[in-house]
Short mmCIF file of C-alpha atoms in Angstrom, two decimals:
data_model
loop_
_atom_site.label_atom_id
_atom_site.label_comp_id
_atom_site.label_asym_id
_atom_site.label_seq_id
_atom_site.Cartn_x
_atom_site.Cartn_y
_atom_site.Cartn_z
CA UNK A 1 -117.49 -77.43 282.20
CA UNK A 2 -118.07 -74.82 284.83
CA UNK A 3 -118.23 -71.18 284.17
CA UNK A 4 -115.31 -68.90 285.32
CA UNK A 5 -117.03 -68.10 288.59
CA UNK A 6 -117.63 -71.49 289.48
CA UNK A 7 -114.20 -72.43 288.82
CA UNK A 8 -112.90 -69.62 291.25
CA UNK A 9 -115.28 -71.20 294.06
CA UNK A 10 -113.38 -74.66 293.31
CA UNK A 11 -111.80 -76.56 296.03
CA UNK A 12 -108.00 -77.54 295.40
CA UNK A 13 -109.22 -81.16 296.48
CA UNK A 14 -108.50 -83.69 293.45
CA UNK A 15 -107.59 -80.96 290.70
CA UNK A 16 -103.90 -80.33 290.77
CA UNK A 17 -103.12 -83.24 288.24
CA UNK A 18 -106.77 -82.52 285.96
CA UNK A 19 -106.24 -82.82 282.49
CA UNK A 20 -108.37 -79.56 281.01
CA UNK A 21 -111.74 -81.40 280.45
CA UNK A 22 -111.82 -79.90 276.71
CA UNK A 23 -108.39 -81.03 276.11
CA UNK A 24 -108.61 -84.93 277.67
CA UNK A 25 -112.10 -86.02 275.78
CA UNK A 26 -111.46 -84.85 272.12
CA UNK A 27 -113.69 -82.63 269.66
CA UNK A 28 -116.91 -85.38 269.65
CA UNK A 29 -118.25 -82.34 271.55
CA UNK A 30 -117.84 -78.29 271.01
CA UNK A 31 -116.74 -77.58 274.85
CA UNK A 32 -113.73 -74.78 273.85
CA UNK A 33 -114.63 -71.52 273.14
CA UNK A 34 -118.54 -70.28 272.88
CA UNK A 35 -120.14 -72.56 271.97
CA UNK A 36 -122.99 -72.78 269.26
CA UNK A 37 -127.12 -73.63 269.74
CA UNK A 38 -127.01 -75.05 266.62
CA UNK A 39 -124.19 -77.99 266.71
CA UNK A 40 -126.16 -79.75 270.25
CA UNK A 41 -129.09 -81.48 268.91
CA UNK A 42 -131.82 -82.11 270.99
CA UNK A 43 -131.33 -86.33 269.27
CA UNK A 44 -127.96 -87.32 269.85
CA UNK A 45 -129.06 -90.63 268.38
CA UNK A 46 -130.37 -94.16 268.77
CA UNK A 47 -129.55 -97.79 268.00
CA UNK A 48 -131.45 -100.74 267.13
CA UNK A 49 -130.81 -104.02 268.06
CA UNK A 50 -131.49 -107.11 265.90
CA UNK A 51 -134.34 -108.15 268.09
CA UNK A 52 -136.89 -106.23 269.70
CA UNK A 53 -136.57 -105.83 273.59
CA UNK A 54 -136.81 -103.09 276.47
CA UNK A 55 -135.79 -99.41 275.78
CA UNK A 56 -132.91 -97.55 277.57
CA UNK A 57 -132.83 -93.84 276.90
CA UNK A 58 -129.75 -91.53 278.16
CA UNK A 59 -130.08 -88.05 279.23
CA UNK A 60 -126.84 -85.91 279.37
CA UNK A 61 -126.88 -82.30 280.22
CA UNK A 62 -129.85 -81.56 281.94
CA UNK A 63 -128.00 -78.89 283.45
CA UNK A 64 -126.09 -76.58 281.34
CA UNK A 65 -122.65 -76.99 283.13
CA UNK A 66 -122.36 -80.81 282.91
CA UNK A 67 -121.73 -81.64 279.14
CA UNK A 68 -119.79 -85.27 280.77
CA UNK A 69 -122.83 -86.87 280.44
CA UNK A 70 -123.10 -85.74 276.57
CA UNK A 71 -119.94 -86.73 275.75
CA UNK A 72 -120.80 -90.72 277.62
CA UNK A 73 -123.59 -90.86 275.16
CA UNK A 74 -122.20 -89.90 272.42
CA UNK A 75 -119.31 -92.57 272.94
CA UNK A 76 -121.27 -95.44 273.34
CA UNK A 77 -123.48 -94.55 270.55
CA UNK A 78 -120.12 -94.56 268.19
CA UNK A 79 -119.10 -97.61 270.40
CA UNK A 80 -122.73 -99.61 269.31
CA UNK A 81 -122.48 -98.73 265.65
CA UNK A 82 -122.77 -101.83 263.52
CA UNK A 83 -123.04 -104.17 266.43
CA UNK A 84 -126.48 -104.19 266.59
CA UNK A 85 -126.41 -108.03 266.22
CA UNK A 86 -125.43 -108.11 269.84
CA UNK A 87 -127.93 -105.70 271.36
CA UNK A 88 -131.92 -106.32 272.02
CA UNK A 89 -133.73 -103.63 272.40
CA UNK A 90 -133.13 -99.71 271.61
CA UNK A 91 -130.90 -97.18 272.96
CA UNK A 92 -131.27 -93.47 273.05
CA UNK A 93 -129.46 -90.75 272.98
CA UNK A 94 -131.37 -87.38 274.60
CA UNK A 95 -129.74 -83.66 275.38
CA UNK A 96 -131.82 -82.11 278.62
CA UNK A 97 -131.21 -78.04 278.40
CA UNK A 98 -129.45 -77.30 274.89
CA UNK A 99 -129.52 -73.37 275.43
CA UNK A 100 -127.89 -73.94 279.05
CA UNK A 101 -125.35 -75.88 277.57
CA UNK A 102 -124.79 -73.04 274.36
CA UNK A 103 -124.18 -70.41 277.19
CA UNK A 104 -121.99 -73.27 279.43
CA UNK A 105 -124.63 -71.94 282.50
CA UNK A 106 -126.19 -74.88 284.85
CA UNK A 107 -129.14 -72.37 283.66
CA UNK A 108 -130.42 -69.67 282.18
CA UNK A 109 -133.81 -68.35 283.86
CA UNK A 110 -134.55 -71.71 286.31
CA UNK A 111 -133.54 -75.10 287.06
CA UNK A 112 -134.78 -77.12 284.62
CA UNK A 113 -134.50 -80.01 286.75
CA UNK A 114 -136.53 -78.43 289.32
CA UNK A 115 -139.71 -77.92 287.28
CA UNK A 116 -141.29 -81.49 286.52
CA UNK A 117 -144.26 -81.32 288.29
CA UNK A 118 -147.51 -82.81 287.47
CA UNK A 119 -149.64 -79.50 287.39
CA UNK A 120 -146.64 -77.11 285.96
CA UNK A 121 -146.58 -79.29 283.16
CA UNK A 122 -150.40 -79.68 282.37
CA UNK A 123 -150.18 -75.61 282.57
CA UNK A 124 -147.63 -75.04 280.29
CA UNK A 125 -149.28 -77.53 277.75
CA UNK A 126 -152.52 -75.69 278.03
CA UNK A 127 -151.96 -72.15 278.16
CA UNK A 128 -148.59 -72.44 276.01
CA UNK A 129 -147.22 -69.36 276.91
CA UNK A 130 -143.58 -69.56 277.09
CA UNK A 131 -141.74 -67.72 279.90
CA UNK A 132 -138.19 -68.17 279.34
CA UNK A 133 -135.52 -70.81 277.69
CA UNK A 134 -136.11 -73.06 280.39
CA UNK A 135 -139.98 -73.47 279.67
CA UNK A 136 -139.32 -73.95 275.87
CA UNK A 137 -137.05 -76.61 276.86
CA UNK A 138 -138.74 -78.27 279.16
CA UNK A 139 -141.98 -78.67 276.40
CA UNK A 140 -139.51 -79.61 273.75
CA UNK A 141 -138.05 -82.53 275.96
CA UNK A 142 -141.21 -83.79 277.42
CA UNK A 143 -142.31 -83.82 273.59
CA UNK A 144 -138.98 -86.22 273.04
CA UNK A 145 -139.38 -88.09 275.78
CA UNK A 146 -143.23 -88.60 276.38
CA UNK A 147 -143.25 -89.81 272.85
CA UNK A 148 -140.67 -92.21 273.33
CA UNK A 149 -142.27 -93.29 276.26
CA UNK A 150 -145.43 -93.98 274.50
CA UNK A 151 -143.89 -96.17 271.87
CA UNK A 152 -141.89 -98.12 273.27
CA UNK A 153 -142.88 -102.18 273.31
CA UNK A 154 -141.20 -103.42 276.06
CA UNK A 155 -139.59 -102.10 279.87
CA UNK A 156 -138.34 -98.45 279.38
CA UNK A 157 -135.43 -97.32 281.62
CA UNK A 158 -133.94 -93.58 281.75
CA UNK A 159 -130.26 -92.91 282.85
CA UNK A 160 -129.84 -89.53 284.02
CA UNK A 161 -126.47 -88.54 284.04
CA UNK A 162 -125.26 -85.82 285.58
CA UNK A 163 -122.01 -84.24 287.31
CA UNK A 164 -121.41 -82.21 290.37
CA UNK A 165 -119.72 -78.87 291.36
CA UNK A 166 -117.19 -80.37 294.27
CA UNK A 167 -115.32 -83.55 293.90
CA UNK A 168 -115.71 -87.07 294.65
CA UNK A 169 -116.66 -90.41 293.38
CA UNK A 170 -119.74 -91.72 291.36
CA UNK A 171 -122.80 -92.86 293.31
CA UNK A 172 -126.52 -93.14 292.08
CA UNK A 173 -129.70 -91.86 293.52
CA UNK A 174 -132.72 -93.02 293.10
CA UNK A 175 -136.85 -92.57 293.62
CA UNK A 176 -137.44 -95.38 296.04
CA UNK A 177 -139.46 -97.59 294.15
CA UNK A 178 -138.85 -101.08 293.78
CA UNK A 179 -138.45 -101.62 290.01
CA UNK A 180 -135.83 -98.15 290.23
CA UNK A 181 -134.06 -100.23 293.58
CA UNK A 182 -133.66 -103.35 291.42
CA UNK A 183 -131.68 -101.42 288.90
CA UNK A 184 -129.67 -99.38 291.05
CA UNK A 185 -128.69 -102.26 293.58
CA UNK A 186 -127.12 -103.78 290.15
CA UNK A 187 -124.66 -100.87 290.35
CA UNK A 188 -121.13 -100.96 291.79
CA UNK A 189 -120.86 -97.65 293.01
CA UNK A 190 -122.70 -95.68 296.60
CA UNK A 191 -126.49 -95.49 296.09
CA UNK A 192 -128.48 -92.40 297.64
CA UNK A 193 -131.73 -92.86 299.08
CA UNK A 194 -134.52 -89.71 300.08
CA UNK A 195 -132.52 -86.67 298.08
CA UNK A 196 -136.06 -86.82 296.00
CA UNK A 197 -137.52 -85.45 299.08
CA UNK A 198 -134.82 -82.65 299.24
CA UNK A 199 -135.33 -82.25 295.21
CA UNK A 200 -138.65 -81.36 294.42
CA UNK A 201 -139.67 -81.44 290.90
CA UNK A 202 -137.03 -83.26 289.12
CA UNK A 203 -137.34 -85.01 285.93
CA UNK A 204 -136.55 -88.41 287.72
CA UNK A 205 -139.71 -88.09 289.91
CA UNK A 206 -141.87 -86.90 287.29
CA UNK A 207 -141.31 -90.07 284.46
CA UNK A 208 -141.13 -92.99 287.20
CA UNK A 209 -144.89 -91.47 288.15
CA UNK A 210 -144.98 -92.59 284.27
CA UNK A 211 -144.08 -95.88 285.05
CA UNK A 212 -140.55 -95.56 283.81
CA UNK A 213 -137.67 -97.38 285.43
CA UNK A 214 -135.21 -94.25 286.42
CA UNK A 215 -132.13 -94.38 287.95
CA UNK A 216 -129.43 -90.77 288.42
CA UNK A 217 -126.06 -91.08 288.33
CA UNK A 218 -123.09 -88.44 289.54
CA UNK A 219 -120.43 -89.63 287.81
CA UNK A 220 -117.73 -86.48 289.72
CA UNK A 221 -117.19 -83.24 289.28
CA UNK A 222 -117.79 -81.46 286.51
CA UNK A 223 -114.17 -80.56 284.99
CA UNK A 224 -112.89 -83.80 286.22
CA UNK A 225 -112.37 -86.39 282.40
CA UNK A 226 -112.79 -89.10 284.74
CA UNK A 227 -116.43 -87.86 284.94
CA UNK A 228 -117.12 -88.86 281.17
CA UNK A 229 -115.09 -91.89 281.64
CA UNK A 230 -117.73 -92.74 284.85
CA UNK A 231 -120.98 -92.10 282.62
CA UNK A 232 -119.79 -94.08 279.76
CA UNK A 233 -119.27 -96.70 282.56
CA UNK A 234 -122.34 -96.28 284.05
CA UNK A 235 -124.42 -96.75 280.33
CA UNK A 236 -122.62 -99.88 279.65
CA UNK A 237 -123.50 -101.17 283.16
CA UNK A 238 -127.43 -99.86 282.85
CA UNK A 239 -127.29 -101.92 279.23
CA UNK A 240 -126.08 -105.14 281.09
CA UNK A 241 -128.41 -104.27 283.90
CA UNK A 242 -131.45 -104.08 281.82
CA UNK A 243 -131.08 -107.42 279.84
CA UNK A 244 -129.97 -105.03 276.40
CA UNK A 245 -126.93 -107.29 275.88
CA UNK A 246 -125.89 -110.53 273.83
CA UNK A 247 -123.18 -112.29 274.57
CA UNK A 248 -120.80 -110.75 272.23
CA UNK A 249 -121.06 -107.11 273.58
CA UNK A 250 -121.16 -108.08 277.47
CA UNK A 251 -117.12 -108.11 277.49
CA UNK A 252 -117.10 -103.90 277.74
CA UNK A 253 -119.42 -103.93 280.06
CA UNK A 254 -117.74 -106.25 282.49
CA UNK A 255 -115.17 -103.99 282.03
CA UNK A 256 -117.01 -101.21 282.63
CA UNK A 257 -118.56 -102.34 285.80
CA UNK A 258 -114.36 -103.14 287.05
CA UNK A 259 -113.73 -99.40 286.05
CA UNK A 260 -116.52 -98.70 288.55
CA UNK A 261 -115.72 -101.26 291.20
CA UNK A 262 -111.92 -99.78 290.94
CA UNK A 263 -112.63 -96.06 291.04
CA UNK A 264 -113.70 -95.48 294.65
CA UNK A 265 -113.19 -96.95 298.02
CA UNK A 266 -116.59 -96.02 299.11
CA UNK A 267 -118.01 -99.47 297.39
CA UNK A 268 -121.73 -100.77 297.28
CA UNK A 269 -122.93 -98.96 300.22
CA UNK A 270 -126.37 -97.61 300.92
CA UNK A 271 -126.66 -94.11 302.32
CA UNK A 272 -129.59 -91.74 303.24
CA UNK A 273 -130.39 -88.34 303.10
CA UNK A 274 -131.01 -86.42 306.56
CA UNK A 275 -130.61 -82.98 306.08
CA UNK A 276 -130.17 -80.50 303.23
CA UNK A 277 -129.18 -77.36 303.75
CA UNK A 278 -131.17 -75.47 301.18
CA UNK A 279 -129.93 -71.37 299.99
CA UNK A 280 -131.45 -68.07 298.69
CA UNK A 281 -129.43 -66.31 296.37
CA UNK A 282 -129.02 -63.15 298.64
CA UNK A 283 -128.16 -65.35 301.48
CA UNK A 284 -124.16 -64.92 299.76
CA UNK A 285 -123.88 -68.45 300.95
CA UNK A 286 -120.03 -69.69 300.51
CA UNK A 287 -118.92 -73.56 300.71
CA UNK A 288 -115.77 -73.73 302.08
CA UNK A 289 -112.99 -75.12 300.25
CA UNK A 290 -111.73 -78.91 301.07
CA UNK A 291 -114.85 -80.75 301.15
CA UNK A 292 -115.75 -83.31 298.93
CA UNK A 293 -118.44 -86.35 298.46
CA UNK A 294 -118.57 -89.03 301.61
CA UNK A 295 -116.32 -86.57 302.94
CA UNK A 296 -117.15 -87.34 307.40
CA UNK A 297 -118.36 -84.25 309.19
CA UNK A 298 -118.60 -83.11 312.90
CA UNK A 299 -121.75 -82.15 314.52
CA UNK A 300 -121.29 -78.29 315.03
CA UNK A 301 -118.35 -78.28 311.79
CA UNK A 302 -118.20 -74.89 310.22
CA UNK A 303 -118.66 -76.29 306.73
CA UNK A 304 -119.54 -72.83 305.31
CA UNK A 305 -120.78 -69.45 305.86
CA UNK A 306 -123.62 -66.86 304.26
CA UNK A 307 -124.21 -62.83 305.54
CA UNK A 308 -125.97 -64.57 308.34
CA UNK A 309 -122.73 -65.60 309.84
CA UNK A 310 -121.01 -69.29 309.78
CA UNK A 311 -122.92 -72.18 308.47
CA UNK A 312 -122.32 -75.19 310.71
CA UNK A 313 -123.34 -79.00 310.51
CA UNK A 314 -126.14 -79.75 312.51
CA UNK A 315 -125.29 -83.31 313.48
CA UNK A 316 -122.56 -85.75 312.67
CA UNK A 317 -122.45 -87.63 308.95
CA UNK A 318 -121.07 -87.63 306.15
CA UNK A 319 -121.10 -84.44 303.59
CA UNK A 320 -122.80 -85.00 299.92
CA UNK A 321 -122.96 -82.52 296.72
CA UNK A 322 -121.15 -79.69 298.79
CA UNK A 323 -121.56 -76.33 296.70
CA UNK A 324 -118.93 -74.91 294.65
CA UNK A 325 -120.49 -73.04 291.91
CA UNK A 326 -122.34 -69.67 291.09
CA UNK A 327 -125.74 -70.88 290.90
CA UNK A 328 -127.74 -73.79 292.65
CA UNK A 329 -130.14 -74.41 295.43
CA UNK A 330 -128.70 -76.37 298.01
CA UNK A 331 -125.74 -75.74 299.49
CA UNK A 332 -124.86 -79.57 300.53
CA UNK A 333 -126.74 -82.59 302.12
CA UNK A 334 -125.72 -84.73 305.24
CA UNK A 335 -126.26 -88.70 305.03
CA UNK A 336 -126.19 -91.35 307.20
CA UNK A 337 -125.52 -95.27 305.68
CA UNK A 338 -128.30 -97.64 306.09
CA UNK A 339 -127.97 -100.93 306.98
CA UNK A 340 -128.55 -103.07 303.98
CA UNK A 341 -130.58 -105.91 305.79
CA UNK A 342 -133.39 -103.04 306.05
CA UNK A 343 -134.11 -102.94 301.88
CA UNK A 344 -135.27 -106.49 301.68
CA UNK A 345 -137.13 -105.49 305.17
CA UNK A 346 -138.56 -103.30 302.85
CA UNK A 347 -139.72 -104.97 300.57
CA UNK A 348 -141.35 -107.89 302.15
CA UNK A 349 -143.40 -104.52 304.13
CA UNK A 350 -144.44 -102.91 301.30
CA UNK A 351 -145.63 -105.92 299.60
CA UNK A 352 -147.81 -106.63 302.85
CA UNK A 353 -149.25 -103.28 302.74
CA UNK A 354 -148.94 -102.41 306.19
CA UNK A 355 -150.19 -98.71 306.08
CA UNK A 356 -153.13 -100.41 306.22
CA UNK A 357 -152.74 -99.73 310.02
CA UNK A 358 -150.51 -96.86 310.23
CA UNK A 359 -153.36 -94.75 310.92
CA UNK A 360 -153.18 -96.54 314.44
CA UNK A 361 -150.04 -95.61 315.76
CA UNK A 362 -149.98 -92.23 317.69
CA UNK A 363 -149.74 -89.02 315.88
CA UNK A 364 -150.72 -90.65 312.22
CA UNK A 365 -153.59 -90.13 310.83
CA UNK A 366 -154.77 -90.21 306.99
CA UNK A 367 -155.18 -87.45 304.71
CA UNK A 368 -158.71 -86.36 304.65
CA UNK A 369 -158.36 -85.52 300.81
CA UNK A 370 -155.83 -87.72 299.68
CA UNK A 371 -156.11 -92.20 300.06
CA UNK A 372 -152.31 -92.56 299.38
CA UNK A 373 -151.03 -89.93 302.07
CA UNK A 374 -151.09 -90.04 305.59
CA UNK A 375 -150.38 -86.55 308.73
CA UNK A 376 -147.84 -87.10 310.86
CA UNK A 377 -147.27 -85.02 314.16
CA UNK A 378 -144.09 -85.69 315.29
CA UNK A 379 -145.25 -83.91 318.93
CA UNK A 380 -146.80 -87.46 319.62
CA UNK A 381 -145.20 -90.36 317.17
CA UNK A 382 -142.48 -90.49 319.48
CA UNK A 383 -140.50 -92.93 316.95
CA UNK A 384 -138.13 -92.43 314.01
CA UNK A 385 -141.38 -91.77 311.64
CA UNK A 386 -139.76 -90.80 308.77
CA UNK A 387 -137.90 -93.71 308.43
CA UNK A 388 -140.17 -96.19 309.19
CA UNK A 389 -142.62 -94.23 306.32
CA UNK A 390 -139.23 -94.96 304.23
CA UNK A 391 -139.25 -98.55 304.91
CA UNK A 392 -142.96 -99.06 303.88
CA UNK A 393 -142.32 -96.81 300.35
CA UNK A 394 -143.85 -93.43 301.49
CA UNK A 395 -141.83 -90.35 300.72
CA UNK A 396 -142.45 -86.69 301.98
CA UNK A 397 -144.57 -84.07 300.44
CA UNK A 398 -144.49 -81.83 302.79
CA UNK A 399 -143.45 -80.37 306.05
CA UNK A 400 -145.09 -77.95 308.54
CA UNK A 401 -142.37 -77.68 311.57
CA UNK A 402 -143.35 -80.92 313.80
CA UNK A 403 -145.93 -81.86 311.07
CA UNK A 404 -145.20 -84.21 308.06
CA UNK A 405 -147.03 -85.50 304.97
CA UNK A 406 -145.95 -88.61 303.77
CA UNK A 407 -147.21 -89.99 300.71
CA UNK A 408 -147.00 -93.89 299.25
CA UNK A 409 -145.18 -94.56 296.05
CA UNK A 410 -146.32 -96.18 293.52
CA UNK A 411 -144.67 -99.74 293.37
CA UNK A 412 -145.13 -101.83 290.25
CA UNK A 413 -144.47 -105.58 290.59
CA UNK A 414 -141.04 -106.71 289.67
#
């Protein structure tokens, strides 16, 4: 549920006829009123099947403001109870930033889903000095989750459900591996490629260098019920998906997958991420009101403004995540669709291994410290080298003005 400022930044797209989110899922979760630490448990539960088999765990409310997720979990927890005859496997139930969603903030110090990386987290571990909320959740969850991760037999897939500030339908996003494709291409709803370049440090990134299958899901805005209808959705899909289902419990999640299919008119369609207009805080930055998700944009649209003056869209596209809420990074992010011919391209490339010879095309060369990255000057690889890195399972680490670093992924066999 937002907080009241973000609800006074709300576009009046898609909420005249909203059901209060409180009032349209029932009390399975505190929303009204303040609520309290002590009724969101960091284990919102787990089920067993009658044979052993992969592990799916689901993550709700990783930011404070997004309790749909929650709610999804919690349903098809209640939904699994004594029928674990037709499940294999295990499914979990895990709550990302408890004291985020006690105070109803997206956060309380820093993004918690902006603070997975690799050498944070070794820090924190060793010094274990504590900075705010958001560090002692972040240690208590990688606790939950590493150790999951660790036990667990079989494949181990993590939904990350979340919710955004402006409206729209569901889509998924995804690191660009090939185990996280296979899941997400298994998904009737858009699917978002590159916004891990535009998103450094989230959780996603950090547990499929882990060897986790990951996928994220938006399932709408955050005070929209659909939203916890779309999550729910999505879990029942990501069960089918991932092989967790008999046939006696494979009728709700046909159904689910229809509710999907039926909710949008966007369908299966594969978009990437070319711009994101990231924000400072003092920058005042405003969205303005009438955008939505897949909404089509103008090269040159004023699509917002800041104390700097009007914000306008540098090319053409379509708009995604636009900002309408107090707090937050990015103010919105411009994709393009991708032909869907190019992803088995793909992955025919990447199991070649043709950086082999990248280093031979004009303005690439490798990293002189690291074997998986490769420089690229865009002054002299007069070519679209981003995407053609893309194609071949490289993503950016980092960007100079013309110069790029693109490093590979790691892809696991299927």
């Amino acid at each position: 549920m937002a907080s009241t400022t973000d609800q006074m930044c709300l576009p009046n797209t898609e909420t005249e006829h909203q059901v209060p989110l409180e009032e349209a899922v029932g009390p399975i979760f505190p929303l009204s009123g303040t609520r309290r630490l002590e009724e969101i448990p960091r284990d919102l539960g787990r089920v067993e099947g009658s044979v052993p088999g992969s592990t799916l765990i689901c993550l709700g409310g990783l930011h404070g403001n997004e309790p749909a997720g929650v709610i999804a979990i919690q349903r098809v927890l209640a939904d699994l109870e004594g029928k674990e005859d037709g499940l294999k496997g295990q499914v979990i139930g895990v709550v990302g930033n408890r004291q985020a969603l006690a105070a109803d903030r997206r956060f309380l110090a820093h993004d918690l889903n902006r603070a997975w990386h690799t050498d944070r987290m070794a820090r924190l571990k060793d010094e274990g000095v504590l900075h705010d909320g958001e560090d002692q959740e972040q240690i208590e969850l990688d606790e939950v989750l590493t150790g999951i991760v660790r036990e667990a037999s079989g494949r181990l897939f993590l939904l990350d459900l979340h919710t955004t500030s402006g409206p729209g339908p569901a889509f998924a996003i995804l690191d660009d591996s090939l185990l996280n494709r296979e899941v997400a291409l298994d998904f009737p709803v858009p699917l978002i490629l590159g916004l891990e370049e535009e998103l450094s440090g989230t959780l996603a990134s950090y547990f499929s260098l882990q060897g986790v299958t990951v996928l994220g899901f938006e399932a709408g805005q955050h005070t929209d019920p659909r939203s916890v209808d779309r999550a729910e959705a999505a879990i029942w899909v990501a069960l089918e998906s991932g092989g967790f289902l008999k046939s006696s419990l494979r009728h709700p999640a046909k159904a689910a997958r229809q509710r999907l299919i039926d909710d949008t008119d966007i369908g299966r369609r594969i978009f990437e991420v070319r711009h994101g207009h990231h924000i400072q805080p003092q920058e005042g930055f405003r969205m303005k009101s009438g955008y939505r998700s897949f909404k089509t944009v103008e090269a040159g649209e004023k699509v917002g403004s800041s104390v700097h003056g009007d914000v306008a869209a540098p090319f053409g596209g379509r708009i995604l995540m636009p900002l309408y809420q107090d707090q937050g990074e990015d103010g919105f992010f411009l994709i393009r669709e991708v032909r869907p011919i190019w992803l088995p391209i793909s992955a025919t490339l990447r199991r070649l291994r043709l950086e082999r010879v990248l280093h031979l095309l004009p303005g690439v060369q490798r990293h002189p410290l690291r074997s998986e990255s490769f420089i690229v000057d865009r002054r002299y690889a007069r070519w679209s080298a981003r995407q053609l890195f893309h194609l071949l399972g490289f993503r950016r680490e980092g960007r100079l003005d013309r110069i790029l670093v693109m490093t590979r992924r790691e892809d696991r066999d299927l």
